[in-house]
PDB file of C-alpha atoms in Angstrom:
ATOM      1  CA  MET A   1       0.013   0.085  -0.296  1.00  0.00           C
ATOM      2  CA  GLN A   2       3.138   2.329   0.748  1.00  0.00           C
ATOM      3  CA  ALA A   3       4.774   1.459  -2.498  1.00  0.00           C
ATOM      4  CA  ASN A   4       1.333   2.375  -4.192  1.00  0.00           C
ATOM      5  CA  SER A   5       1.102   5.540  -2.522  1.00  0.00           C
ATOM      6  CA  ASN A   6       4.801   6.297  -3.402  1.00  0.00           C
ATOM      7  CA  ASN A   7       4.042   5.740  -6.992  1.00  0.00           C
ATOM      8  CA  MET A   8       1.209   7.878  -7.173  1.00  0.00           C
ATOM      9  CA  GLN A   9       3.250  10.902  -5.391  1.00  0.00           C
ATOM     10  CA  ILE A  10       5.901  10.510  -8.028  1.00  0.00           C
ATOM     11  CA  ASN A  11       3.298  10.503 -10.953  1.00  0.00           C
ATOM     12  CA  ILE A  12       1.983  13.810  -9.403  1.00  0.00           C
ATOM     13  CA  ASP A  13       4.993  15.164  -8.964  1.00  0.00           C
ATOM     14  CA  GLN A  14       6.218  14.648 -12.300  1.00  0.00           C
ATOM     15  CA  THR A  15       3.336  16.453 -13.804  1.00  0.00           C
ATOM     16  CA  ARG A  16       3.793  20.199 -13.767  1.00  0.00           C
ATOM     17  CA  TRP A  17       1.340  22.996 -14.117  1.00  0.00           C
ATOM     18  CA  TYR A  18       2.377  23.648 -17.844  1.00  0.00           C
ATOM     19  CA  ASP A  19       2.754  19.925 -18.938  1.00  0.00           C
ATOM     20  CA  ARG A  20      -0.572  19.548 -19.897  1.00  0.00           C
ATOM     21  CA  ILE A  21      -0.316  22.926 -22.113  1.00  0.00           C
ATOM     22  CA  TRP A  22       2.672  22.057 -23.534  1.00  0.00           C
ATOM     23  CA  ALA A  23       1.855  18.605 -24.189  1.00  0.00           C
ATOM     24  CA  ALA A  24      -0.959  19.836 -26.358  1.00  0.00           C
ATOM     25  CA  PHE A  25       1.230  22.170 -28.553  1.00  0.00           C
ATOM     26  CA  VAL A  26       3.675  19.155 -28.885  1.00  0.00           C
ATOM     27  CA  PHE A  27       0.643  16.671 -29.944  1.00  0.00           C
ATOM     28  CA  PHE A  28      -1.288  19.172 -32.108  1.00  0.00           C
ATOM     29  CA  THR A  29       1.653  20.561 -34.322  1.00  0.00           C
ATOM     30  CA  ARG A  30       4.839  19.665 -35.655  1.00  0.00           C
ATOM     31  CA  LEU A  31       6.955  22.292 -34.426  1.00  0.00           C
ATOM     32  CA  PRO A  32       9.839  21.659 -32.058  1.00  0.00           C
ATOM     33  CA  PHE A  33       8.446  22.154 -29.018  1.00  0.00           C
ATOM     34  CA  TRP A  34       9.402  18.811 -27.661  1.00  0.00           C
ATOM     35  CA  ARG A  35      13.072  19.854 -27.769  1.00  0.00           C
ATOM     36  CA  LEU A  36      12.511  22.711 -25.411  1.00  0.00           C
ATOM     37  CA  HIS A  37      10.555  20.483 -22.941  1.00  0.00           C
ATOM     38  CA  GLN A  38       9.323  16.988 -22.398  1.00  0.00           C
ATOM     39  CA  PRO A  39       5.814  16.713 -20.605  1.00  0.00           C
ATOM     40  CA  SER A  40       5.223  13.765 -18.477  1.00  0.00           C
ATOM     41  CA  LYS A  41       3.109  10.805 -20.443  1.00  0.00           C
ATOM     42  CA  GLU A  42       0.040  11.581 -18.235  1.00  0.00           C
ATOM     43  CA  SER A  43       0.018  14.910 -19.829  1.00  0.00           C
ATOM     44  CA  TYR A  44      -0.989  13.694 -23.254  1.00  0.00           C
ATOM     45  CA  ASN A  45      -4.596  12.383 -21.696  1.00  0.00           C
ATOM     46  CA  SER A  46      -5.810  16.005 -21.468  1.00  0.00           C
ATOM     47  CA  VAL A  47      -4.449  17.638 -24.493  1.00  0.00           C
ATOM     48  CA  VAL A  48      -7.877  18.188 -26.063  1.00  0.00           C
ATOM     49  CA  GLU A  49      -8.726  20.718 -23.375  1.00  0.00           C
ATOM     50  CA  TYR A  50      -6.036  23.032 -24.637  1.00  0.00           C
ATOM     51  CA  TRP A  51      -6.633  22.044 -28.233  1.00  0.00           C
ATOM     52  CA  PRO A  52      -8.243  25.685 -29.168  1.00  0.00           C
ATOM     53  CA  LEU A  53      -5.318  27.266 -27.521  1.00  0.00           C
ATOM     54  CA  THR A  54      -3.170  25.401 -30.374  1.00  0.00           C
ATOM     55  CA  GLY A  55      -5.422  26.584 -32.847  1.00  0.00           C
ATOM     56  CA  TRP A  56      -4.479  30.150 -31.686  1.00  0.00           C
ATOM     57  CA  LEU A  57      -1.072  29.130 -33.198  1.00  0.00           C
ATOM     58  CA  THR A  58      -1.723  27.159 -36.011  1.00  0.00           C
ATOM     59  CA  GLY A  59      -4.634  29.367 -37.224  1.00  0.00           C
ATOM     60  CA  GLY A  60      -2.563  32.760 -36.389  1.00  0.00           C
ATOM     61  CA  LEU A  61       0.242  31.197 -38.647  1.00  0.00           C
ATOM     62  CA  MET A  62      -1.933  30.315 -41.547  1.00  0.00           C
ATOM     63  CA  ALA A  63      -3.528  33.756 -41.228  1.00  0.00           C
ATOM     64  CA  ALA A  64      -0.593  35.801 -41.266  1.00  0.00           C
ATOM     65  CA  THR A  65       0.750  33.793 -44.202  1.00  0.00           C
ATOM     66  CA  LEU A  66      -2.465  34.571 -46.090  1.00  0.00           C
ATOM     67  CA  TYR A  67      -2.474  38.152 -45.216  1.00  0.00           C
ATOM     68  CA  PHE A  68       1.128  39.039 -45.744  1.00  0.00           C
ATOM     69  CA  GLY A  69       1.384  36.732 -48.601  1.00  0.00           C
ATOM     70  CA  SER A  70      -1.395  38.585 -50.393  1.00  0.00           C
ATOM     71  CA  LEU A  71       0.725  41.658 -50.290  1.00  0.00           C
ATOM     72  CA  MET A  72       3.358  40.276 -52.393  1.00  0.00           C
ATOM     73  CA  LEU A  73       1.675  37.576 -54.502  1.00  0.00           C
ATOM     74  CA  PRO A  74      -1.561  36.914 -56.435  1.00  0.00           C
ATOM     75  CA  TYR A  75      -4.349  36.252 -54.062  1.00  0.00           C
ATOM     76  CA  ALA A  76      -4.847  32.844 -54.982  1.00  0.00           C
ATOM     77  CA  VAL A  77      -1.412  31.806 -54.490  1.00  0.00           C
ATOM     78  CA  ALA A  78      -1.466  33.309 -51.015  1.00  0.00           C
ATOM     79  CA  VAL A  79      -4.635  31.215 -50.150  1.00  0.00           C
ATOM     80  CA  LEU A  80      -2.796  27.972 -51.195  1.00  0.00           C
ATOM     81  CA  LEU A  81       0.391  29.000 -49.504  1.00  0.00           C
ATOM     82  CA  ALA A  82      -1.619  29.643 -46.313  1.00  0.00           C
ATOM     83  CA  ILE A  83      -3.263  25.821 -46.646  1.00  0.00           C
ATOM     84  CA  VAL A  84       0.074  24.372 -47.160  1.00  0.00           C
ATOM     85  CA  VAL A  85       1.598  26.302 -44.214  1.00  0.00           C
ATOM     86  CA  ARG A  86      -1.202  24.852 -41.992  1.00  0.00           C
ATOM     87  CA  LEU A  87      -0.311  21.132 -43.391  1.00  0.00           C
ATOM     88  CA  LEU A  88       2.913  21.415 -42.619  1.00  0.00           C
ATOM     89  CA  ILE A  89       2.498  23.106 -39.067  1.00  0.00           C
ATOM     90  CA  THR A  90      -0.028  20.241 -37.978  1.00  0.00           C
ATOM     91  CA  GLY A  91       1.508  17.630 -39.946  1.00  0.00           C
ATOM     92  CA  ALA A  92      -1.878  17.227 -41.860  1.00  0.00           C
ATOM     93  CA  LEU A  93      -3.032  15.376 -38.441  1.00  0.00           C
ATOM     94  CA  HIS A  94      -6.665  16.368 -38.960  1.00  0.00           C
ATOM     95  CA  GLU A  95      -6.248  15.699 -42.470  1.00  0.00           C
ATOM     96  CA  ASP A  96      -5.352  12.277 -41.885  1.00  0.00           C
ATOM     97  CA  GLY A  97      -8.106  11.828 -39.757  1.00  0.00           C
ATOM     98  CA  LEU A  98     -10.541  13.105 -42.156  1.00  0.00           C
ATOM     99  CA  ALA A  99      -9.087  10.444 -44.883  1.00  0.00           C
ATOM    100  CA  ASP A 100      -9.398   7.491 -42.613  1.00  0.00           C
ATOM    101  CA  PHE A 101     -12.712   8.750 -41.287  1.00  0.00           C
ATOM    102  CA  LEU A 102     -14.122   8.822 -44.672  1.00  0.00           C
ATOM    103  CA  ASP A 103     -12.554   5.462 -45.578  1.00  0.00           C
ATOM    104  CA  GLY A 104     -14.002   3.691 -42.477  1.00  0.00           C
ATOM    105  CA  PHE A 105     -17.435   5.176 -42.985  1.00  0.00           C
ATOM    106  CA  GLY A 106     -17.594   4.792 -46.701  1.00  0.00           C
ATOM    107  CA  GLY A 107     -16.080   1.331 -46.987  1.00  0.00           C
ATOM    108  CA  GLY A 108     -16.934  -0.156 -43.803  1.00  0.00           C
ATOM    109  CA  GLY A 109     -21.060  -0.091 -44.147  1.00  0.00           C
ATOM    110  CA  SER A 110     -22.597  -0.759 -40.911  1.00  0.00           C
ATOM    111  CA  ASP A 111     -19.813  -3.114 -39.475  1.00  0.00           C
ATOM    112  CA  ARG A 112     -18.244  -1.415 -36.758  1.00  0.00           C
ATOM    113  CA  GLU A 113     -15.435  -3.663 -36.435  1.00  0.00           C
ATOM    114  CA  ARG A 114     -14.608  -3.098 -40.081  1.00  0.00           C
ATOM    115  CA  ILE A 115     -14.934   0.521 -39.785  1.00  0.00           C
ATOM    116  CA  LEU A 116     -12.497   0.503 -36.808  1.00  0.00           C
ATOM    117  CA  ALA A 117      -9.984  -1.686 -38.950  1.00  0.00           C
ATOM    118  CA  ILE A 118     -10.095   0.560 -42.153  1.00  0.00           C
ATOM    119  CA  MET A 119      -9.821   3.618 -40.228  1.00  0.00           C
ATOM    120  CA  LYS A 120      -6.776   2.115 -38.591  1.00  0.00           C
ATOM    121  CA  ASP A 121      -5.169   0.984 -42.055  1.00  0.00           C
ATOM    122  CA  SER A 122      -2.686   3.584 -42.551  1.00  0.00           C
ATOM    123  CA  HIS A 123      -3.235   3.118 -46.301  1.00  0.00           C
ATOM    124  CA  ILE A 124      -5.718   5.535 -47.887  1.00  0.00           C
ATOM    125  CA  GLY A 125      -8.535   4.437 -50.047  1.00  0.00           C
ATOM    126  CA  THR A 126     -10.844   5.789 -52.737  1.00  0.00           C
ATOM    127  CA  TYR A 127     -13.257   7.933 -50.101  1.00  0.00           C
ATOM    128  CA  GLY A 128     -10.167   9.207 -48.657  1.00  0.00           C
ATOM    129  CA  VAL A 129      -8.740  10.571 -51.834  1.00  0.00           C
ATOM    130  CA  ILE A 130     -11.916  12.111 -52.880  1.00  0.00           C
ATOM    131  CA  GLY A 131     -12.925  13.468 -49.817  1.00  0.00           C
ATOM    132  CA  LEU A 132      -9.687  15.272 -49.346  1.00  0.00           C
ATOM    133  CA  PHE A 133      -9.711  16.835 -52.800  1.00  0.00           C
ATOM    134  CA  LEU A 134     -13.006  18.053 -52.129  1.00  0.00           C
ATOM    135  CA  TYR A 135     -12.324  19.348 -48.752  1.00  0.00           C
ATOM    136  CA  HIS A 136      -9.519  21.291 -49.934  1.00  0.00           C
ATOM    137  CA  LEU A 137     -11.112  22.671 -53.020  1.00  0.00           C
ATOM    138  CA  LEU A 138     -13.770  23.788 -50.851  1.00  0.00           C
ATOM    139  CA  LEU A 139     -11.387  25.492 -48.384  1.00  0.00           C
ATOM    140  CA  PHE A 140      -9.473  27.016 -51.425  1.00  0.00           C
ATOM    141  CA  ALA A 141     -12.617  28.478 -52.946  1.00  0.00           C
ATOM    142  CA  THR A 142     -14.299  29.779 -49.646  1.00  0.00           C
ATOM    143  CA  LEU A 143     -11.238  31.474 -48.494  1.00  0.00           C
ATOM    144  CA  LEU A 144     -10.679  32.755 -51.944  1.00  0.00           C
ATOM    145  CA  SER A 145     -14.234  34.210 -52.233  1.00  0.00           C
ATOM    146  CA  LEU A 146     -13.539  36.243 -49.037  1.00  0.00           C
ATOM    147  CA  SER A 147     -11.285  39.474 -48.979  1.00  0.00           C
ATOM    148  CA  PRO A 148      -7.592  39.105 -47.457  1.00  0.00           C
ATOM    149  CA  ILE A 149      -8.505  40.711 -44.328  1.00  0.00           C
ATOM    150  CA  MET A 150     -12.128  39.105 -43.804  1.00  0.00           C
ATOM    151  CA  ALA A 151     -10.231  35.691 -44.833  1.00  0.00           C
ATOM    152  CA  THR A 152      -7.649  36.432 -42.144  1.00  0.00           C
ATOM    153  CA  LEU A 153      -9.951  37.265 -39.563  1.00  0.00           C
ATOM    154  CA  THR A 154     -12.274  34.339 -40.087  1.00  0.00           C
ATOM    155  CA  ILE A 155      -9.295  31.918 -39.952  1.00  0.00           C
ATOM    156  CA  LEU A 156      -8.321  33.313 -36.313  1.00  0.00           C
ATOM    157  CA  ALA A 157     -12.068  32.912 -35.071  1.00  0.00           C
ATOM    158  CA  ALA A 158     -12.977  29.576 -37.067  1.00  0.00           C
ATOM    159  CA  THR A 159      -9.859  27.345 -35.900  1.00  0.00           C
ATOM    160  CA  PRO A 160     -10.181  27.633 -32.198  1.00  0.00           C
ATOM    161  CA  TYR A 161     -13.897  27.767 -32.363  1.00  0.00           C
ATOM    162  CA  ALA A 162     -13.837  24.758 -34.486  1.00  0.00           C
ATOM    163  CA  ARG A 163     -11.806  22.794 -32.127  1.00  0.00           C
ATOM    164  CA  MET A 164     -13.747  23.876 -29.016  1.00  0.00           C
ATOM    165  CA  VAL A 165     -17.055  22.391 -30.547  1.00  0.00           C
ATOM    166  CA  THR A 166     -15.507  19.231 -31.524  1.00  0.00           C
ATOM    167  CA  ALA A 167     -14.018  18.752 -28.031  1.00  0.00           C
ATOM    168  CA  GLU A 168     -17.260  18.123 -26.981  1.00  0.00           C
ATOM    169  CA  LEU A 169     -17.539  14.489 -28.493  1.00  0.00           C
ATOM    170  CA  ILE A 170     -15.146  13.676 -25.636  1.00  0.00           C
ATOM    171  CA  LEU A 171     -17.945  14.503 -23.128  1.00  0.00           C
ATOM    172  CA  MET A 172     -20.705  12.802 -25.349  1.00  0.00           C
ATOM    173  CA  MET A 173     -19.294   9.623 -25.935  1.00  0.00           C
ATOM    174  CA  PRO A 174     -16.769   6.705 -24.662  1.00  0.00           C
ATOM    175  CA  TYR A 175     -13.279   6.081 -26.789  1.00  0.00           C
ATOM    176  CA  ALA A 176     -14.424   3.259 -29.388  1.00  0.00           C
ATOM    177  CA  ARG A 177     -11.311   1.415 -28.812  1.00  0.00           C
ATOM    178  CA  ARG A 178      -9.316  -0.139 -26.023  1.00  0.00           C
ATOM    179  CA  GLU A 179      -6.347   2.241 -24.704  1.00  0.00           C
ATOM    180  CA  GLU A 180      -3.596  -0.213 -26.218  1.00  0.00           C
ATOM    181  CA  GLU A 181      -5.718  -0.462 -29.395  1.00  0.00           C
ATOM    182  CA  ALA A 182      -5.428   3.417 -29.768  1.00  0.00           C
ATOM    183  CA  LYS A 183      -3.081   4.872 -32.403  1.00  0.00           C
ATOM    184  CA  ASN A 184      -1.433   7.276 -29.943  1.00  0.00           C
ATOM    185  CA  LYS A 185      -1.668   4.898 -26.977  1.00  0.00           C
ATOM    186  CA  THR A 186      -3.655   7.598 -25.400  1.00  0.00           C
ATOM    187  CA  ILE A 187      -7.310   7.980 -24.180  1.00  0.00           C
ATOM    188  CA  TYR A 188      -8.477  11.390 -23.618  1.00  0.00           C
ATOM    189  CA  ARG A 189      -9.863  12.052 -19.841  1.00  0.00           C
ATOM    190  CA  LYS A 190     -13.305  13.396 -19.656  1.00  0.00           C
ATOM    191  CA  PHE A 191     -12.505  17.152 -18.755  1.00  0.00           C
ATOM    192  CA  SER A 192     -14.047  18.521 -15.512  1.00  0.00           C
ATOM    193  CA  ALA A 193     -16.276  21.668 -15.567  1.00  0.00           C
ATOM    194  CA  TRP A 194     -13.286  24.159 -14.738  1.00  0.00           C
ATOM    195  CA  ALA A 195     -11.640  22.576 -17.956  1.00  0.00           C
ATOM    196  CA  GLY A 196     -14.630  23.003 -19.962  1.00  0.00           C
ATOM    197  CA  ILE A 197     -15.043  26.575 -18.691  1.00  0.00           C
ATOM    198  CA  GLY A 198     -11.106  27.037 -20.005  1.00  0.00           C
ATOM    199  CA  LEU A 199     -12.075  25.487 -23.072  1.00  0.00           C
ATOM    200  CA  ALA A 200     -15.131  27.882 -23.786  1.00  0.00           C
ATOM    201  CA  ILE A 201     -12.882  30.909 -23.284  1.00  0.00           C
ATOM    202  CA  GLN A 202     -10.309  29.285 -25.714  1.00  0.00           C
ATOM    203  CA  GLY A 203     -12.651  28.791 -28.549  1.00  0.00           C
ATOM    204  CA  LEU A 204     -15.021  31.553 -27.720  1.00  0.00           C
ATOM    205  CA  LEU A 205     -12.913  34.810 -27.205  1.00  0.00           C
ATOM    206  CA  PRO A 206     -11.831  34.951 -30.925  1.00  0.00           C
ATOM    207  CA  MET A 207     -15.025  34.166 -32.087  1.00  0.00           C
ATOM    208  CA  GLY A 208     -16.712  36.707 -29.882  1.00  0.00           C
ATOM    209  CA  LEU A 209     -14.229  39.311 -30.901  1.00  0.00           C
ATOM    210  CA  TYR A 210     -14.547  38.540 -34.652  1.00  0.00           C
ATOM    211  CA  LEU A 211     -18.278  38.674 -34.288  1.00  0.00           C
ATOM    212  CA  TRP A 212     -17.991  42.165 -32.685  1.00  0.00           C
ATOM    213  CA  TYR A 213     -15.631  43.408 -35.221  1.00  0.00           C
ATOM    214  CA  THR A 214     -17.628  41.994 -38.668  1.00  0.00           C
ATOM    215  CA  GLU A 215     -20.873  42.680 -37.099  1.00  0.00           C
ATOM    216  CA  LEU A 216     -21.925  39.412 -38.816  1.00  0.00           C
ATOM    217  CA  SER A 217     -25.181  37.406 -37.873  1.00  0.00           C
ATOM    218  CA  TRP A 218     -23.872  35.575 -34.952  1.00  0.00           C
ATOM    219  CA  GLU A 219     -26.903  33.124 -34.769  1.00  0.00           C
ATOM    220  CA  MET A 220     -26.014  31.569 -38.301  1.00  0.00           C
ATOM    221  CA  ILE A 221     -22.123  31.363 -37.153  1.00  0.00           C
ATOM    222  CA  ILE A 222     -22.142  29.881 -34.034  1.00  0.00           C
ATOM    223  CA  PHE A 223     -25.208  27.633 -34.674  1.00  0.00           C
ATOM    224  CA  ILE A 224     -24.704  25.814 -37.786  1.00  0.00           C
ATOM    225  CA  PRO A 225     -21.568  24.697 -37.314  1.00  0.00           C
ATOM    226  CA  CYS A 226     -22.843  23.066 -34.031  1.00  0.00           C
ATOM    227  CA  LEU A 227     -25.580  21.393 -35.829  1.00  0.00           C
ATOM    228  CA  VAL A 228     -23.029  19.900 -38.365  1.00  0.00           C
ATOM    229  CA  MET A 229     -20.835  18.553 -35.246  1.00  0.00           C
ATOM    230  CA  TYR A 230     -24.247  16.985 -33.895  1.00  0.00           C
ATOM    231  CA  PHE A 231     -25.321  15.566 -36.920  1.00  0.00           C
ATOM    232  CA  LEU A 232     -21.853  14.121 -37.200  1.00  0.00           C
ATOM    233  CA  TYR A 233     -22.127  13.097 -33.761  1.00  0.00           C
ATOM    234  CA  LEU A 234     -25.063  11.242 -34.535  1.00  0.00           C
ATOM    235  CA  LEU A 235     -23.651   9.137 -37.465  1.00  0.00           C
ATOM    236  CA  ILE A 236     -20.615   8.376 -35.377  1.00  0.00           C
ATOM    237  CA  TRP A 237     -22.712   6.955 -32.437  1.00  0.00           C
ATOM    238  CA  ASN A 238     -25.017   5.075 -34.572  1.00  0.00           C
ATOM    239  CA  LYS A 239     -21.892   3.481 -36.345  1.00  0.00           C
ATOM    240  CA  LEU A 240     -19.315   3.069 -33.476  1.00  0.00           C
ATOM    241  CA  ARG A 241     -20.921   3.981 -30.169  1.00  0.00           C
ATOM    242  CA  GLY A 242     -17.753   5.962 -29.454  1.00  0.00           C
ATOM    243  CA  TYR A 243     -15.593   8.394 -30.737  1.00  0.00           C
ATOM    244  CA  THR A 244     -11.876   7.634 -32.056  1.00  0.00           C
ATOM    245  CA  GLY A 245      -8.830  10.222 -32.863  1.00  0.00           C
ATOM    246  CA  ASP A 246      -9.682  10.224 -36.678  1.00  0.00           C
ATOM    247  CA  CYS A 247     -13.196  11.111 -35.872  1.00  0.00           C
ATOM    248  CA  CYS A 248     -12.183  14.117 -33.697  1.00  0.00           C
ATOM    249  CA  GLY A 249     -10.156  15.236 -36.751  1.00  0.00           C
ATOM    250  CA  ALA A 250     -12.728  14.810 -39.306  1.00  0.00           C
ATOM    251  CA  VAL A 251     -15.280  16.680 -37.390  1.00  0.00           C
ATOM    252  CA  CYS A 252     -13.081  19.264 -36.428  1.00  0.00           C
ATOM    253  CA  LEU A 253     -12.051  19.934 -39.947  1.00  0.00           C
ATOM    254  CA  LEU A 254     -15.722  19.780 -41.402  1.00  0.00           C
ATOM    255  CA  VAL A 255     -17.047  22.148 -38.607  1.00  0.00           C
ATOM    256  CA  GLU A 256     -14.299  24.845 -39.286  1.00  0.00           C
ATOM    257  CA  LEU A 257     -15.254  24.539 -43.075  1.00  0.00           C
ATOM    258  CA  THR A 258     -18.924  24.789 -42.178  1.00  0.00           C
ATOM    259  CA  VAL A 259     -17.873  28.417 -40.755  1.00  0.00           C
ATOM    260  CA  TYR A 260     -15.995  29.397 -43.670  1.00  0.00           C
ATOM    261  CA  LEU A 261     -19.294  28.564 -45.852  1.00  0.00           C
ATOM    262  CA  VAL A 262     -21.767  30.609 -43.479  1.00  0.00           C
ATOM    263  CA  VAL A 263     -19.439  33.593 -43.448  1.00  0.00           C
ATOM    264  CA  CYS A 264     -19.325  33.326 -47.448  1.00  0.00           C
ATOM    265  CA  ALA A 265     -23.094  32.833 -47.663  1.00  0.00           C
ATOM    266  CA  LEU A 266     -23.640  35.688 -45.378  1.00  0.00           C
TER     267      LEU A 266
END
C-alpha cells in the first residue's frame, strides 16, 4: 500500500502545471516544442482541453501567411500557400483523420469492427482521396471568395472555435477502442467543469471578437457549425458507439469548413 502511495506521489510530482498545455502543442503541431521540454506521459490524456489554444497558433500562422502573402503574391497563390503552411505546421494530423474517417464510414458499411479496422489502416482509399480533394477545393474556394482581411479574421476565429466545438465529443461518447489499440496509445480524459470553462474561453474569445468587429449574424455562425457537429455525432454514435482520434480530426475540419461556408453565404 505504501509502495502504491509512493508511486502515485511520483506521478503527481512529474506533472507540472504547464505540462498539459505544452503536451497539447507537442501533440497537435509539428513544431519542435518537444526539443525545449518533454511533458510527462500523463499530460497527454488532457491535450483536448487545450486544443483551441493550439488553434490560436496554427490559425494565427495560417492567417499571417495568407494576409502578408497577399501583399506580395496573387491572392490565389497566397491562399494556397496558407493552406500548405497549415499542413506543414500540423503535420496534416486532422487531414489524416478526415481521410481515415471517410474511408472507414464509406467502405465499412454498418460493420463496426470493419469500420474501425479500415480507419486504423495506414493506406488511404478511394473515399479518402476524393474526400480530401473536395475538402481542400472547398476550403480554397471559400477563402478565395473572401477579401484578404476578411479571410484572415475568419481563420483566426474559426480555427479555435471548431476545436472547441469538436472537443465536446469527448463528453458525449466513450472512446471506441481499448487504450492499447489507440494509435497514440492515449485515451483522452473527460474534462471537468473548470476545464470546460477554460475550453470555452479559448474557443469563444476569438469568435466573440470576430463577431463584434465584423458585425455578422452571430446566430448563423455560432449555431450552424454546432448543428453539423451534432449530426456527425449522431452518425458516429450510430456506427461506432464511440469516438476515435480520426473522428475528432474529421469533425474538426468539417466544422471549421462550415464556418467558412456560412461566412461566405452571409
